[in-house]
Coordinates of C-alpha atoms in Angstrom, one line a residue:
V565 CA 4.3 -26.9 -108.2
I566 CA 0.9 -26.0 -109.2
E567 CA 2.6 -22.2 -109.5
E568 CA 4.7 -23.2 -112.5
V569 CA 2.1 -25.6 -114.3
I570 CA 0.2 -22.2 -114.8
A571 CA 4.0 -20.2 -116.1
N572 CA 4.2 -22.8 -117.9
M573 CA 0.9 -22.2 -119.9
S574 CA 1.6 -18.4 -119.8
E575 CA 3.8 -19.4 -122.4
M576 CA 0.8 -20.6 -124.5
T577 CA 3.8 -22.3 -127.1
L578 CA 3.4 -26.4 -126.5
E579 CA 4.0 -28.2 -128.7
N580 CA 4.0 -32.7 -128.7
N581 CA 6.6 -33.0 -125.9
E582 CA 5.8 -30.6 -124.4
K583 CA 1.5 -31.3 -124.2
N584 CA 3.1 -34.8 -122.7
L585 CA 5.9 -33.3 -120.5
M586 CA 2.9 -30.6 -119.1
L587 CA 0.4 -34.4 -119.0
D588 CA 3.1 -36.0 -116.3
L589 CA 3.2 -32.8 -114.5
M590 CA 0.0 -32.4 -114.4
D591 CA -1.1 -36.6 -113.2
E592 CA 2.6 -35.8 -110.9
I593 CA 0.5 -32.7 -109.3
E594 CA -3.0 -34.5 -109.1
K595 CA -1.1 -37.9 -107.2
R596 CA 1.2 -35.8 -104.7
L597 CA -1.9 -33.2 -104.2
Y598 CA -4.3 -36.7 -103.0
E599 CA -0.9 -37.8 -100.9
S600 CA -0.1 -35.0 -98.9
K601 CA -4.1 -34.7 -98.9
E602 CA -4.4 -38.5 -96.8
T603 CA -1.0 -36.4 -94.7
A604 CA -2.4 -33.4 -93.0
Y605 CA -5.8 -35.7 -92.6
K606 CA -3.1 -38.2 -90.4
I607 CA -1.7 -34.9 -89.0
V608 CA -5.0 -33.4 -87.6
N609 CA -6.6 -36.8 -86.6
N610 CA -3.4 -37.8 -85.0
N611 CA -2.9 -34.3 -82.7
F612 CA -6.0 -34.5 -80.4
F613 CA -5.2 -31.2 -78.3
K614 CA -5.2 -29.3 -81.2
S615 CA -8.3 -29.3 -83.2
S616 CA -6.4 -27.0 -86.1
S617 CA -7.4 -28.3 -89.5
Y618 CA -5.7 -25.2 -91.0
Y619 CA -3.0 -27.7 -93.3
T620 CA -6.0 -30.2 -94.6
D621 CA -8.4 -26.9 -95.4
Y622 CA -5.1 -25.4 -97.5
I623 CA -4.9 -28.9 -99.3
N624 CA -8.0 -29.0 -100.2
M625 CA -8.0 -25.6 -101.7
R626 CA -4.7 -26.8 -103.4
I627 CA -7.5 -29.5 -104.9
N628 CA -10.0 -27.3 -106.2
Q629 CA -7.9 -25.3 -107.6
F630 CA -6.1 -27.9 -109.8
H631 CA -9.3 -28.5 -111.0
I632 CA -9.6 -25.2 -112.4
I633 CA -6.0 -25.3 -113.8
K634 CA -6.6 -28.3 -115.9
R635 CA -10.3 -27.0 -117.0
M636 CA -8.4 -24.2 -118.2
R637 CA -4.9 -26.2 -119.8
V638 CA -8.5 -26.8 -122.1
H639 CA -8.6 -23.8 -122.8
F640 CA -5.0 -23.3 -124.1
E641 CA -5.1 -25.7 -126.5
R642 CA -8.4 -24.6 -128.2
F643 CA -6.9 -20.7 -128.3
N644 CA -6.8 -19.1 -131.7
I645 CA -7.2 -15.2 -130.6
P646 CA -4.8 -12.5 -132.0
V647 CA -1.2 -12.1 -131.1
E648 CA -2.6 -8.6 -129.1
Q649 CA -5.1 -10.2 -126.7
M650 CA -2.4 -13.6 -126.8
K651 CA 0.0 -11.2 -124.4
L652 CA -2.1 -10.0 -122.8
M653 CA -3.2 -13.3 -121.5
S654 CA 0.4 -14.9 -121.3
D655 CA 1.6 -11.8 -119.2
F656 CA -1.1 -11.7 -116.5
T657 CA -1.1 -15.9 -116.3
L658 CA 2.5 -15.4 -115.4
C659 CA 1.7 -12.8 -113.1
V660 CA -0.3 -15.2 -111.5
S661 CA 1.6 -17.5 -110.8
E662 CA 4.5 -15.6 -110.2
N663 CA 1.8 -14.3 -107.6
I664 CA -0.2 -16.8 -106.4
R665 CA 1.8 -17.9 -102.3
E666 CA 0.4 -19.1 -98.8
I667 CA -0.1 -16.3 -97.5
N668 CA -1.8 -13.8 -100.0
D669 CA -5.3 -12.4 -100.8
C670 CA -5.4 -12.7 -104.3
K671 CA -7.1 -9.1 -103.9
E672 CA -4.7 -6.7 -106.2
L673 CA -4.1 -9.7 -109.0
L674 CA -8.2 -10.3 -109.0
N675 CA -8.7 -6.7 -109.6
D676 CA -6.4 -7.2 -112.2
L677 CA -8.1 -9.6 -113.9
E678 CA -11.1 -7.1 -114.3
I679 CA -8.6 -4.9 -116.0
L680 CA -7.8 -7.5 -118.0
R681 CA -11.6 -8.1 -118.7
N682 CA -12.6 -4.5 -119.7
E683 CA -9.7 -4.6 -121.6
F684 CA -10.9 -7.0 -123.7
K685 CA -14.6 -5.6 -123.4
K686 CA -12.9 -2.7 -125.6
M687 CA -11.5 -4.3 -128.1
E688 CA -13.0 -4.5 -131.6
L689 CA -15.9 -7.1 -132.1
P690 CA -14.6 -10.8 -133.8
K691 CA -15.7 -10.3 -137.0
S692 CA -15.7 -14.3 -138.3
R693 CA -17.0 -17.8 -136.3
E694 CA -13.7 -18.8 -135.3
E695 CA -13.6 -14.9 -134.2
F696 CA -15.8 -15.1 -131.5
E697 CA -15.7 -19.2 -130.5
S698 CA -11.8 -18.6 -129.3
R699 CA -13.1 -14.6 -127.7
A700 CA -15.7 -17.4 -125.8
Q701 CA -13.4 -19.3 -124.6
L702 CA -10.0 -16.1 -123.6
L703 CA -13.5 -14.6 -120.9
Q704 CA -14.1 -19.2 -120.0
F705 CA -10.0 -18.8 -118.9
L706 CA -10.4 -15.7 -117.9
N707 CA -14.5 -16.8 -115.6
D708 CA -12.1 -19.8 -114.6
M709 CA -8.5 -17.3 -113.5
E710 CA -11.7 -15.4 -111.3
E711 CA -12.9 -19.1 -109.1
F712 CA -9.2 -19.9 -108.8
L713 CA -8.2 -16.9 -107.3
L714 CA -11.5 -16.2 -105.6
I715 CA -10.6 -20.1 -103.8
K716 CA -8.0 -18.6 -103.0
R717 CA -9.2 -15.6 -101.3
S718 CA -11.8 -17.5 -99.6
F719 CA -8.9 -19.4 -97.9
F720 CA -7.1 -16.8 -96.6
K721 CA -10.2 -14.8 -95.7
N722 CA -11.0 -17.6 -93.1
K723 CA -8.0 -18.0 -92.3
Y724 CA -6.1 -14.8 -91.6
N725 CA -9.4 -12.5 -91.2
N726 CA -10.6 -14.5 -88.8

């Protein structure tokens, strides 16, 4: 479901009805995440012979990512950037939504993010205050996306590289 939200954000054209649906979806995801967290803790607490915290750690990682997605959604609502930059962001966001899976170290996505960041650095500097503010929103979105991916990478490394 988190992948669905990221995919929807990649489209970047939300009308009022779609915004309300997105908010409803975000509320539903948050509710399900916290229900899953409760269930995961019950399962861990009921297993006397297993001390695995995989599921609780996984749900906590997803909750942390969800909080970042909420911040990213706000950036999307404020974007007023040129089509070229919008297309790059949209393509990358869609790529993340298609590739952020349980067993994915996000290394390639983080490399792609760095390439994208370098592409933005090569672009012409903003000429107006509005362009500057839009570029700042874009960079903050990239920073949030990086944090989102780093959380996943850290989880993967802790669980699969031990």
